Amino acid sequence: MRRISRLRDRASGSAASSPTETDRVRGHYDARAGRYDRRIRAPERLLFGGGRAWACGQASGAVLELAIGTGRNLHAYPCDIRLTGVELSPEMLAVARGRARRVGRSVELRVGDAQELDFADGSFDTVVATLALCTIPDPRRAVDQAFRVLRPGGRLVLLEHVRSPNAMVRGVQRLLDPLFVRLEADHLLREPLEPVLAAGFEVESLERSKLGLVERLIARKPDHVGTGADAD
Ligand SMILES: C[S@@+](CC[C@H](N)C(=O)[O-])C[C@H]1O[C@@H](n2cnc3c(N)ncnc32)[C@H](O)[C@@H]1O
């Protein structure tokens, strides 16, 4: 499977999605899982205040959270949804399991790769991702997979930090990006809207805040489509 994936990456000229980069990201988060919650608290308050409640409030029916991390959204979902979470790092997922027990949230948590989801086409009503596409090595593949596993009419909900349209802020992001990618496995210059449109989603709403650094996006899989572009 890995060999096939490597060959496909080579054929498409994509180094970003190579197993090496995915392994590096997994190792990065495995090593930092114990301190993730402490470290994210301040930037989260500064940039994403109310964002988790907003994102989870959009969810209904069968819900898949991509890159669920330590489960920081668990308490914010409505009670009547059926939640599944996928996460690359087993250590992050172990923290999420503890949190699910503490908050009493029933959730199916799986180690998995958002770039190669192990779910049948059309399995979910909502796919949620928060602070995730900045880290997933190939966000295009992850969004294609979200499209595939959503039922027609299903919705993708994203809360992300993105490339700012403000030239000065973007300049600072350009300077810091190589450092963040290397040290934090975090890409500062990504634009989730691009893969979302490329996958075939229709944008329902898009809001930018914090000098254009933070994006809240809701996109809908059209009613009259089958599977996504990457349904292999
Ligand atoms: C910045 S953390 C965000 C965690 C969580 N979504 C949150 O809102 O706190 C990024 C997470 O993405 C996960 N991740 C990165 N690449 C992934 C992939 N290909 N599949 C699943 N999870 C991935 C990392 O392991 C990490 O837990």
PDB file of C-alpha atoms and ligand atoms in Angstrom:
ATOM      1  CA  MET A   1       0.000   0.000   0.000  1.00  0.00           C
ATOM      2  CA  ARG A   2       2.781   2.399   0.991  1.00  0.00           C
ATOM      3  CA  ARG A   3       4.746   1.494  -2.122  1.00  0.00           C
ATOM      4  CA  ILE A   4       1.724   2.238  -4.318  1.00  0.00           C
ATOM      5  CA  SER A   5       1.214   5.535  -2.524  1.00  0.00           C
ATOM      6  CA  ARG A   6       4.913   6.420  -2.987  1.00  0.00           C
ATOM      7  CA  LEU A   7       4.790   5.615  -6.692  1.00  0.00           C
ATOM      8  CA  ARG A   8       1.644   7.705  -7.099  1.00  0.00           C
ATOM      9  CA  ASP A   9       3.301  10.632  -5.307  1.00  0.00           C
ATOM     10  CA  ARG A  10       6.329  10.369  -7.555  1.00  0.00           C
ATOM     11  CA  ALA A  11       4.140  10.225 -10.643  1.00  0.00           C
ATOM     12  CA  SER A  12       2.272  13.350  -9.569  1.00  0.00           C
ATOM     13  CA  GLY A  13       5.544  15.081  -8.603  1.00  0.00           C
ATOM     14  CA  SER A  14       4.346  15.556  -5.014  1.00  0.00           C
ATOM     15  CA  ALA A  15       7.043  15.290  -2.387  1.00  0.00           C
ATOM     16  CA  ALA A  16       4.806  16.745   0.322  1.00  0.00           C
ATOM     17  CA  SER A  17       2.664  13.617   0.598  1.00  0.00           C
ATOM     18  CA  SER A  18       5.555  11.149   0.702  1.00  0.00           C
ATOM     19  CA  PRO A  19       5.438   8.640   3.534  1.00  0.00           C
ATOM     20  CA  THR A  20       8.567  10.324   4.878  1.00  0.00           C
ATOM     21  CA  GLU A  21       6.755  13.603   5.523  1.00  0.00           C
ATOM     22  CA  THR A  22       3.700  11.847   6.960  1.00  0.00           C
ATOM     23  CA  ASP A  23       5.979   9.807   9.223  1.00  0.00           C
ATOM     24  CA  ARG A  24       7.784  12.979  10.291  1.00  0.00           C
ATOM     25  CA  VAL A  25       4.482  14.652  11.223  1.00  0.00           C
ATOM     26  CA  ARG A  26       3.382  11.556  13.150  1.00  0.00           C
ATOM     27  CA  GLY A  27       6.692  11.488  15.040  1.00  0.00           C
ATOM     28  CA  HIS A  28       6.451  15.205  15.739  1.00  0.00           C
ATOM     29  CA  TYR A  29       3.020  14.912  17.358  1.00  0.00           C
ATOM     30  CA  ASP A  30       3.801  11.638  19.119  1.00  0.00           C
ATOM     31  CA  ALA A  31       6.712  13.385  20.822  1.00  0.00           C
ATOM     32  CA  ARG A  32       4.661  16.459  21.794  1.00  0.00           C
ATOM     33  CA  ALA A  33       1.284  14.927  22.684  1.00  0.00           C
ATOM     34  CA  GLY A  34       1.822  15.367  26.424  1.00  0.00           C
ATOM     35  CA  ARG A  35       2.307  19.123  26.145  1.00  0.00           C
ATOM     36  CA  TYR A  36       0.034  19.930  23.187  1.00  0.00           C
ATOM     37  CA  ASP A  37      -2.906  21.087  25.311  1.00  0.00           C
ATOM     38  CA  ARG A  38      -0.722  23.406  27.386  1.00  0.00           C
ATOM     39  CA  ARG A  39       1.013  24.896  24.324  1.00  0.00           C
ATOM     40  CA  ILE A  40      -2.095  25.447  22.208  1.00  0.00           C
ATOM     41  CA  ARG A  41      -4.059  27.240  24.931  1.00  0.00           C
ATOM     42  CA  ALA A  42      -2.621  30.763  24.426  1.00  0.00           C
ATOM     43  CA  PRO A  43      -2.615  30.864  20.591  1.00  0.00           C
ATOM     44  CA  GLU A  44      -6.085  29.328  20.659  1.00  0.00           C
ATOM     45  CA  ARG A  45      -7.413  32.082  22.908  1.00  0.00           C
ATOM     46  CA  LEU A  46      -5.718  34.766  20.810  1.00  0.00           C
ATOM     47  CA  LEU A  47      -6.780  33.529  17.365  1.00  0.00           C
ATOM     48  CA  PHE A  48      -9.603  31.017  17.616  1.00  0.00           C
ATOM     49  CA  GLY A  49     -11.814  32.170  20.518  1.00  0.00           C
ATOM     50  CA  GLY A  50     -15.277  30.693  20.014  1.00  0.00           C
ATOM     51  CA  GLY A  51     -14.088  28.839  16.908  1.00  0.00           C
ATOM     52  CA  ARG A  52     -14.387  25.337  18.297  1.00  0.00           C
ATOM     53  CA  ALA A  53     -17.950  25.934  19.479  1.00  0.00           C
ATOM     54  CA  TRP A  54     -18.760  27.423  16.066  1.00  0.00           C
ATOM     55  CA  ALA A  55     -17.273  24.478  14.124  1.00  0.00           C
ATOM     56  CA  CYS A  56     -18.848  21.775  16.275  1.00  0.00           C
ATOM     57  CA  GLY A  57     -22.163  23.613  16.297  1.00  0.00           C
ATOM     58  CA  GLN A  58     -22.388  23.041  12.518  1.00  0.00           C
ATOM     59  CA  ALA A  59     -22.159  19.267  12.901  1.00  0.00           C
ATOM     60  CA  SER A  60     -25.136  16.954  12.530  1.00  0.00           C
ATOM     61  CA  GLY A  61     -25.833  13.262  11.988  1.00  0.00           C
ATOM     62  CA  ALA A  62     -22.835  11.020  11.392  1.00  0.00           C
ATOM     63  CA  VAL A  63     -19.793  13.223  11.947  1.00  0.00           C
ATOM     64  CA  LEU A  64     -16.139  12.581  11.115  1.00  0.00           C
ATOM     65  CA  GLU A  65     -13.482  14.784  12.685  1.00  0.00           C
ATOM     66  CA  LEU A  66     -10.209  14.697  10.774  1.00  0.00           C
ATOM     67  CA  ALA A  67      -6.951  14.967  12.725  1.00  0.00           C
ATOM     68  CA  ILE A  68      -8.832  15.066  16.005  1.00  0.00           C
ATOM     69  CA  GLY A  69      -5.608  15.493  17.981  1.00  0.00           C
ATOM     70  CA  THR A  70      -6.124  15.443  21.733  1.00  0.00           C
ATOM     71  CA  GLY A  71      -9.872  15.828  21.324  1.00  0.00           C
ATOM     72  CA  ARG A  72     -10.136  19.494  22.189  1.00  0.00           C
ATOM     73  CA  ASN A  73     -13.472  19.728  20.355  1.00  0.00           C
ATOM     74  CA  LEU A  74     -15.111  16.793  22.111  1.00  0.00           C
ATOM     75  CA  HIS A  75     -17.042  18.818  24.684  1.00  0.00           C
ATOM     76  CA  ALA A  76     -18.364  21.225  22.038  1.00  0.00           C
ATOM     77  CA  TYR A  77     -20.354  18.836  19.828  1.00  0.00           C
ATOM     78  CA  PRO A  78     -24.129  18.562  20.127  1.00  0.00           C
ATOM     79  CA  CYS A  79     -25.218  15.514  22.151  1.00  0.00           C
ATOM     80  CA  ASP A  80     -27.232  13.892  19.364  1.00  0.00           C
ATOM     81  CA  ILE A  81     -24.477  13.330  16.783  1.00  0.00           C
ATOM     82  CA  ARG A  82     -22.568  10.088  16.120  1.00  0.00           C
ATOM     83  CA  LEU A  83     -18.900  11.040  16.245  1.00  0.00           C
ATOM     84  CA  THR A  84     -15.863   9.356  14.715  1.00  0.00           C
ATOM     85  CA  GLY A  85     -12.374  10.829  15.021  1.00  0.00           C
ATOM     86  CA  VAL A  86      -9.308   9.988  12.963  1.00  0.00           C
ATOM     87  CA  GLU A  87      -5.800  10.929  14.039  1.00  0.00           C
ATOM     88  CA  LEU A  88      -2.344  10.156  12.683  1.00  0.00           C
ATOM     89  CA  SER A  89      -0.518  10.200  16.017  1.00  0.00           C
ATOM     90  CA  PRO A  90      -1.308   7.348  18.428  1.00  0.00           C
ATOM     91  CA  GLU A  91       0.008   9.452  21.321  1.00  0.00           C
ATOM     92  CA  MET A  92      -2.320  12.372  20.532  1.00  0.00           C
ATOM     93  CA  LEU A  93      -5.168   9.891  20.228  1.00  0.00           C
ATOM     94  CA  ALA A  94      -4.345   8.407  23.635  1.00  0.00           C
ATOM     95  CA  VAL A  95      -4.861  11.868  25.158  1.00  0.00           C
ATOM     96  CA  ALA A  96      -8.152  12.166  23.227  1.00  0.00           C
ATOM     97  CA  ARG A  97      -9.332   8.819  24.627  1.00  0.00           C
ATOM     98  CA  GLY A  98      -8.741  10.067  28.172  1.00  0.00           C
ATOM     99  CA  ARG A  99     -10.557  13.307  27.415  1.00  0.00           C
ATOM    100  CA  ALA A 100     -13.535  11.432  25.893  1.00  0.00           C
ATOM    101  CA  ARG A 101     -13.818   9.423  29.112  1.00  0.00           C
ATOM    102  CA  ARG A 102     -13.594  12.559  31.265  1.00  0.00           C
ATOM    103  CA  VAL A 103     -16.238  14.505  29.325  1.00  0.00           C
ATOM    104  CA  GLY A 104     -18.432  11.413  28.912  1.00  0.00           C
ATOM    105  CA  ARG A 105     -18.513  11.674  25.118  1.00  0.00           C
ATOM    106  CA  SER A 106     -19.178   8.531  23.168  1.00  0.00           C
ATOM    107  CA  VAL A 107     -16.853   8.597  20.149  1.00  0.00           C
ATOM    108  CA  GLU A 108     -15.137   6.101  17.900  1.00  0.00           C
ATOM    109  CA  LEU A 109     -11.468   7.070  17.832  1.00  0.00           C
ATOM    110  CA  ARG A 110      -9.194   5.556  15.208  1.00  0.00           C
ATOM    111  CA  VAL A 111      -5.546   5.906  14.328  1.00  0.00           C
ATOM    112  CA  GLY A 112      -5.586   6.757  10.628  1.00  0.00           C
ATOM    113  CA  ASP A 113      -4.404   9.003   7.857  1.00  0.00           C
ATOM    114  CA  ALA A 114      -6.743  11.746   6.636  1.00  0.00           C
ATOM    115  CA  GLN A 115      -5.044  11.429   3.249  1.00  0.00           C
ATOM    116  CA  GLU A 116      -6.188   7.798   2.910  1.00  0.00           C
ATOM    117  CA  LEU A 117      -9.418   7.414   4.831  1.00  0.00           C
ATOM    118  CA  ASP A 118     -10.588   3.930   5.566  1.00  0.00           C
ATOM    119  CA  PHE A 119     -14.340   4.625   5.249  1.00  0.00           C
ATOM    120  CA  ALA A 120     -16.825   3.811   2.517  1.00  0.00           C
ATOM    121  CA  ASP A 121     -17.976   6.519   0.123  1.00  0.00           C
ATOM    122  CA  GLY A 122     -20.804   8.674   1.453  1.00  0.00           C
ATOM    123  CA  SER A 123     -20.494   7.476   5.066  1.00  0.00           C
ATOM    124  CA  PHE A 124     -20.834  10.858   6.807  1.00  0.00           C
ATOM    125  CA  ASP A 125     -23.189  13.827   7.020  1.00  0.00           C
ATOM    126  CA  THR A 126     -20.526  16.231   8.281  1.00  0.00           C
ATOM    127  CA  VAL A 127     -16.732  16.297   8.187  1.00  0.00           C
ATOM    128  CA  VAL A 128     -15.050  18.693  10.635  1.00  0.00           C
ATOM    129  CA  ALA A 129     -11.402  19.744  10.749  1.00  0.00           C
ATOM    130  CA  THR A 130      -9.926  22.345  13.082  1.00  0.00           C
ATOM    131  CA  LEU A 131      -6.296  23.514  12.957  1.00  0.00           C
ATOM    132  CA  ALA A 132      -5.615  20.465  10.821  1.00  0.00           C
ATOM    133  CA  LEU A 133      -5.050  21.337   7.161  1.00  0.00           C
ATOM    134  CA  CYS A 134      -2.050  23.434   8.221  1.00  0.00           C
ATOM    135  CA  THR A 135      -0.330  20.214   9.322  1.00  0.00           C
ATOM    136  CA  ILE A 136      -1.592  17.402   7.109  1.00  0.00           C
ATOM    137  CA  PRO A 137       1.216  16.880   4.575  1.00  0.00           C
ATOM    138  CA  ASP A 138      -1.058  16.893   1.512  1.00  0.00           C
ATOM    139  CA  PRO A 139      -4.200  18.912   2.280  1.00  0.00           C
ATOM    140  CA  ARG A 140      -5.497  18.391  -1.262  1.00  0.00           C
ATOM    141  CA  ARG A 141      -5.691  14.655  -0.716  1.00  0.00           C
ATOM    142  CA  ALA A 142      -7.309  15.088   2.681  1.00  0.00           C
ATOM    143  CA  VAL A 143      -9.999  17.376   1.242  1.00  0.00           C
ATOM    144  CA  ASP A 144     -10.583  14.961  -1.663  1.00  0.00           C
ATOM    145  CA  GLN A 145     -11.033  12.196   0.895  1.00  0.00           C
ATOM    146  CA  ALA A 146     -13.466  14.330   2.900  1.00  0.00           C
ATOM    147  CA  PHE A 147     -15.459  14.842  -0.297  1.00  0.00           C
ATOM    148  CA  ARG A 148     -15.486  11.111  -0.963  1.00  0.00           C
ATOM    149  CA  VAL A 149     -16.680  10.043   2.485  1.00  0.00           C
ATOM    150  CA  LEU A 150     -19.394  12.715   2.676  1.00  0.00           C
ATOM    151  CA  ARG A 151     -22.850  11.838   1.412  1.00  0.00           C
ATOM    152  CA  PRO A 152     -24.185  14.062  -1.377  1.00  0.00           C
ATOM    153  CA  GLY A 153     -25.437  17.210   0.370  1.00  0.00           C
ATOM    154  CA  GLY A 154     -23.064  16.606   3.299  1.00  0.00           C
ATOM    155  CA  ARG A 155     -20.972  19.468   4.686  1.00  0.00           C
ATOM    156  CA  LEU A 156     -17.308  20.099   5.334  1.00  0.00           C
ATOM    157  CA  VAL A 157     -16.600  22.497   8.218  1.00  0.00           C
ATOM    158  CA  LEU A 158     -13.149  24.008   8.580  1.00  0.00           C
ATOM    159  CA  LEU A 159     -11.556  26.243  11.196  1.00  0.00           C
ATOM    160  CA  GLU A 160      -7.998  26.988  10.079  1.00  0.00           C
ATOM    161  CA  HIS A 161      -5.209  29.515  10.166  1.00  0.00           C
ATOM    162  CA  VAL A 162      -4.422  30.529   6.596  1.00  0.00           C
ATOM    163  CA  ARG A 163      -2.319  32.765   4.351  1.00  0.00           C
ATOM    164  CA  SER A 164      -3.324  36.342   5.120  1.00  0.00           C
ATOM    165  CA  PRO A 165      -4.483  38.650   2.307  1.00  0.00           C
ATOM    166  CA  ASN A 166      -2.799  41.505   4.199  1.00  0.00           C
ATOM    167  CA  ALA A 167       0.582  42.051   2.472  1.00  0.00           C
ATOM    168  CA  MET A 168       2.460  42.924   5.649  1.00  0.00           C
ATOM    169  CA  VAL A 169       1.110  39.998   7.625  1.00  0.00           C
ATOM    170  CA  ARG A 170       1.748  37.677   4.680  1.00  0.00           C
ATOM    171  CA  GLY A 171       5.334  38.953   4.486  1.00  0.00           C
ATOM    172  CA  VAL A 172       5.891  37.963   8.105  1.00  0.00           C
ATOM    173  CA  GLN A 173       4.241  34.591   7.417  1.00  0.00           C
ATOM    174  CA  ARG A 174       6.609  34.035   4.460  1.00  0.00           C
ATOM    175  CA  LEU A 175       9.599  34.707   6.681  1.00  0.00           C
ATOM    176  CA  LEU A 176       8.419  32.407   9.454  1.00  0.00           C
ATOM    177  CA  ASP A 177       6.984  29.613   7.320  1.00  0.00           C
ATOM    178  CA  PRO A 178      10.184  27.568   6.734  1.00  0.00           C
ATOM    179  CA  LEU A 179      10.920  27.669  10.459  1.00  0.00           C
ATOM    180  CA  PHE A 180       7.377  26.660  11.429  1.00  0.00           C
ATOM    181  CA  VAL A 181       7.304  23.843   8.896  1.00  0.00           C
ATOM    182  CA  ARG A 182      10.611  22.468  10.151  1.00  0.00           C
ATOM    183  CA  LEU A 183      10.116  22.958  13.893  1.00  0.00           C
ATOM    184  CA  GLU A 184       6.332  22.718  14.300  1.00  0.00           C
ATOM    185  CA  ALA A 185       5.177  20.774  11.204  1.00  0.00           C
ATOM    186  CA  ASP A 186       2.891  23.780  10.695  1.00  0.00           C
ATOM    187  CA  HIS A 187       2.376  25.498   7.314  1.00  0.00           C
ATOM    188  CA  LEU A 188       1.545  29.199   7.568  1.00  0.00           C
ATOM    189  CA  LEU A 189       0.829  29.935   3.903  1.00  0.00           C
ATOM    190  CA  ARG A 190      -1.898  27.465   3.085  1.00  0.00           C
ATOM    191  CA  GLU A 191      -5.206  28.408   1.523  1.00  0.00           C
ATOM    192  CA  PRO A 192      -7.826  25.692   2.262  1.00  0.00           C
ATOM    193  CA  LEU A 193     -10.291  27.244  -0.158  1.00  0.00           C
ATOM    194  CA  GLU A 194      -8.140  26.059  -3.093  1.00  0.00           C
ATOM    195  CA  PRO A 195      -8.378  22.297  -2.398  1.00  0.00           C
ATOM    196  CA  VAL A 196     -12.005  22.725  -1.312  1.00  0.00           C
ATOM    197  CA  LEU A 197     -12.987  24.187  -4.691  1.00  0.00           C
ATOM    198  CA  ALA A 198     -10.738  21.745  -6.577  1.00  0.00           C
ATOM    199  CA  ALA A 199     -12.469  18.796  -4.888  1.00  0.00           C
ATOM    200  CA  GLY A 200     -15.868  19.957  -6.177  1.00  0.00           C
ATOM    201  CA  PHE A 201     -17.390  21.458  -3.015  1.00  0.00           C
ATOM    202  CA  GLU A 202     -19.770  24.403  -3.126  1.00  0.00           C
ATOM    203  CA  VAL A 203     -18.881  27.073  -0.583  1.00  0.00           C
ATOM    204  CA  GLU A 204     -21.776  27.930   1.736  1.00  0.00           C
ATOM    205  CA  SER A 205     -19.983  30.448   3.899  1.00  0.00           C
ATOM    206  CA  LEU A 206     -16.507  31.779   4.385  1.00  0.00           C
ATOM    207  CA  GLU A 207     -15.424  34.210   7.089  1.00  0.00           C
ATOM    208  CA  ARG A 208     -12.010  35.682   7.706  1.00  0.00           C
ATOM    209  CA  SER A 209     -10.875  37.361  10.925  1.00  0.00           C
ATOM    210  CA  LYS A 210      -7.688  38.380  12.754  1.00  0.00           C
ATOM    211  CA  LEU A 211      -6.139  40.256   9.797  1.00  0.00           C
ATOM    212  CA  GLY A 212      -7.227  37.453   7.513  1.00  0.00           C
ATOM    213  CA  LEU A 213      -5.247  34.849   9.453  1.00  0.00           C
ATOM    214  CA  VAL A 214      -8.226  32.795  10.592  1.00  0.00           C
ATOM    215  CA  GLU A 215     -10.775  31.212   8.314  1.00  0.00           C
ATOM    216  CA  ARG A 216     -14.142  29.640   9.090  1.00  0.00           C
ATOM    217  CA  LEU A 217     -15.404  27.776   6.068  1.00  0.00           C
ATOM    218  CA  ILE A 218     -18.500  25.680   5.393  1.00  0.00           C
ATOM    219  CA  ALA A 219     -18.657  23.836   2.075  1.00  0.00           C
ATOM    220  CA  ARG A 220     -21.256  21.457   0.745  1.00  0.00           C
ATOM    221  CA  LYS A 221     -20.882  18.391  -1.430  1.00  0.00           C
ATOM    222  CA  PRO A 222     -23.360  18.910  -4.274  1.00  0.00           C
ATOM    223  CA  ASP A 223     -26.427  16.669  -4.309  1.00  0.00           C
ATOM    224  CA  HIS A 224     -25.753  15.138  -7.682  1.00  0.00           C
ATOM    225  CA  VAL A 225     -22.289  13.678  -7.386  1.00  0.00           C
ATOM    226  CA  GLY A 226     -20.970  10.261  -6.585  1.00  0.00           C
ATOM    227  CA  THR A 227     -17.508   9.841  -5.114  1.00  0.00           C
ATOM    228  CA  GLY A 228     -14.593  12.278  -4.866  1.00  0.00           C
ATOM    229  CA  ALA A 229     -11.707  12.740  -7.272  1.00  0.00           C
ATOM    230  CA  ASP A 230      -9.394  10.577  -5.201  1.00  0.00           C
ATOM    231  CA  ALA A 231     -11.694   7.656  -4.588  1.00  0.00           C
ATOM    232  CA  ASP A 232      -9.150   4.915  -5.226  1.00  0.00           C
TER     233      ASP A 232
HETATM  234  C1  LIG B   1      -2.295  21.393  15.209  1.00  0.00           C
HETATM  235  S1  LIG B   1      -2.850  19.789  15.610  1.00  0.00           S
HETATM  236  C2  LIG B   1      -4.615  20.063  15.725  1.00  0.00           C
HETATM  237  C3  LIG B   1      -5.316  19.014  16.521  1.00  0.00           C
HETATM  238  C4  LIG B   1      -6.822  19.207  16.653  1.00  0.00           C
HETATM  239  N1  LIG B   1      -7.467  19.147  15.362  1.00  0.00           N
HETATM  240  C5  LIG B   1      -7.155  20.501  17.329  1.00  0.00           C
HETATM  241  O1  LIG B   1      -8.027  21.238  16.836  1.00  0.00           O
HETATM  242  O2  LIG B   1      -6.595  20.771  18.412  1.00  0.00           O
HETATM  243  C6  LIG B   1      -2.706  18.939  14.067  1.00  0.00           C
HETATM  244  C7  LIG B   1      -3.075  17.470  14.180  1.00  0.00           C
HETATM  245  O3  LIG B   1      -3.150  16.929  12.869  1.00  0.00           O
HETATM  246  C8  LIG B   1      -2.709  15.588  12.945  1.00  0.00           C
HETATM  247  N2  LIG B   1      -2.394  15.114  11.589  1.00  0.00           N
HETATM  248  C9  LIG B   1      -1.417  15.546  10.777  1.00  0.00           C
HETATM  249  N3  LIG B   1      -1.428  14.881   9.620  1.00  0.00           N
HETATM  250  C10 LIG B   1      -2.456  14.002   9.694  1.00  0.00           C
HETATM  251  C11 LIG B   1      -2.983  13.041   8.792  1.00  0.00           C
HETATM  252  N4  LIG B   1      -2.441  12.847   7.590  1.00  0.00           N
HETATM  253  N5  LIG B   1      -4.033  12.304   9.186  1.00  0.00           N
HETATM  254  C12 LIG B   1      -4.601  12.470  10.416  1.00  0.00           C
HETATM  255  N6  LIG B   1      -4.135  13.385  11.304  1.00  0.00           N
HETATM  256  C13 LIG B   1      -3.078  14.150  10.954  1.00  0.00           C
HETATM  257  C14 LIG B   1      -1.511  15.685  13.862  1.00  0.00           C
HETATM  258  O4  LIG B   1      -1.086  14.440  14.348  1.00  0.00           O
HETATM  259  C15 LIG B   1      -2.059  16.625  14.933  1.00  0.00           C
HETATM  260  O5  LIG B   1      -2.725  15.907  15.947  1.00  0.00           O
END
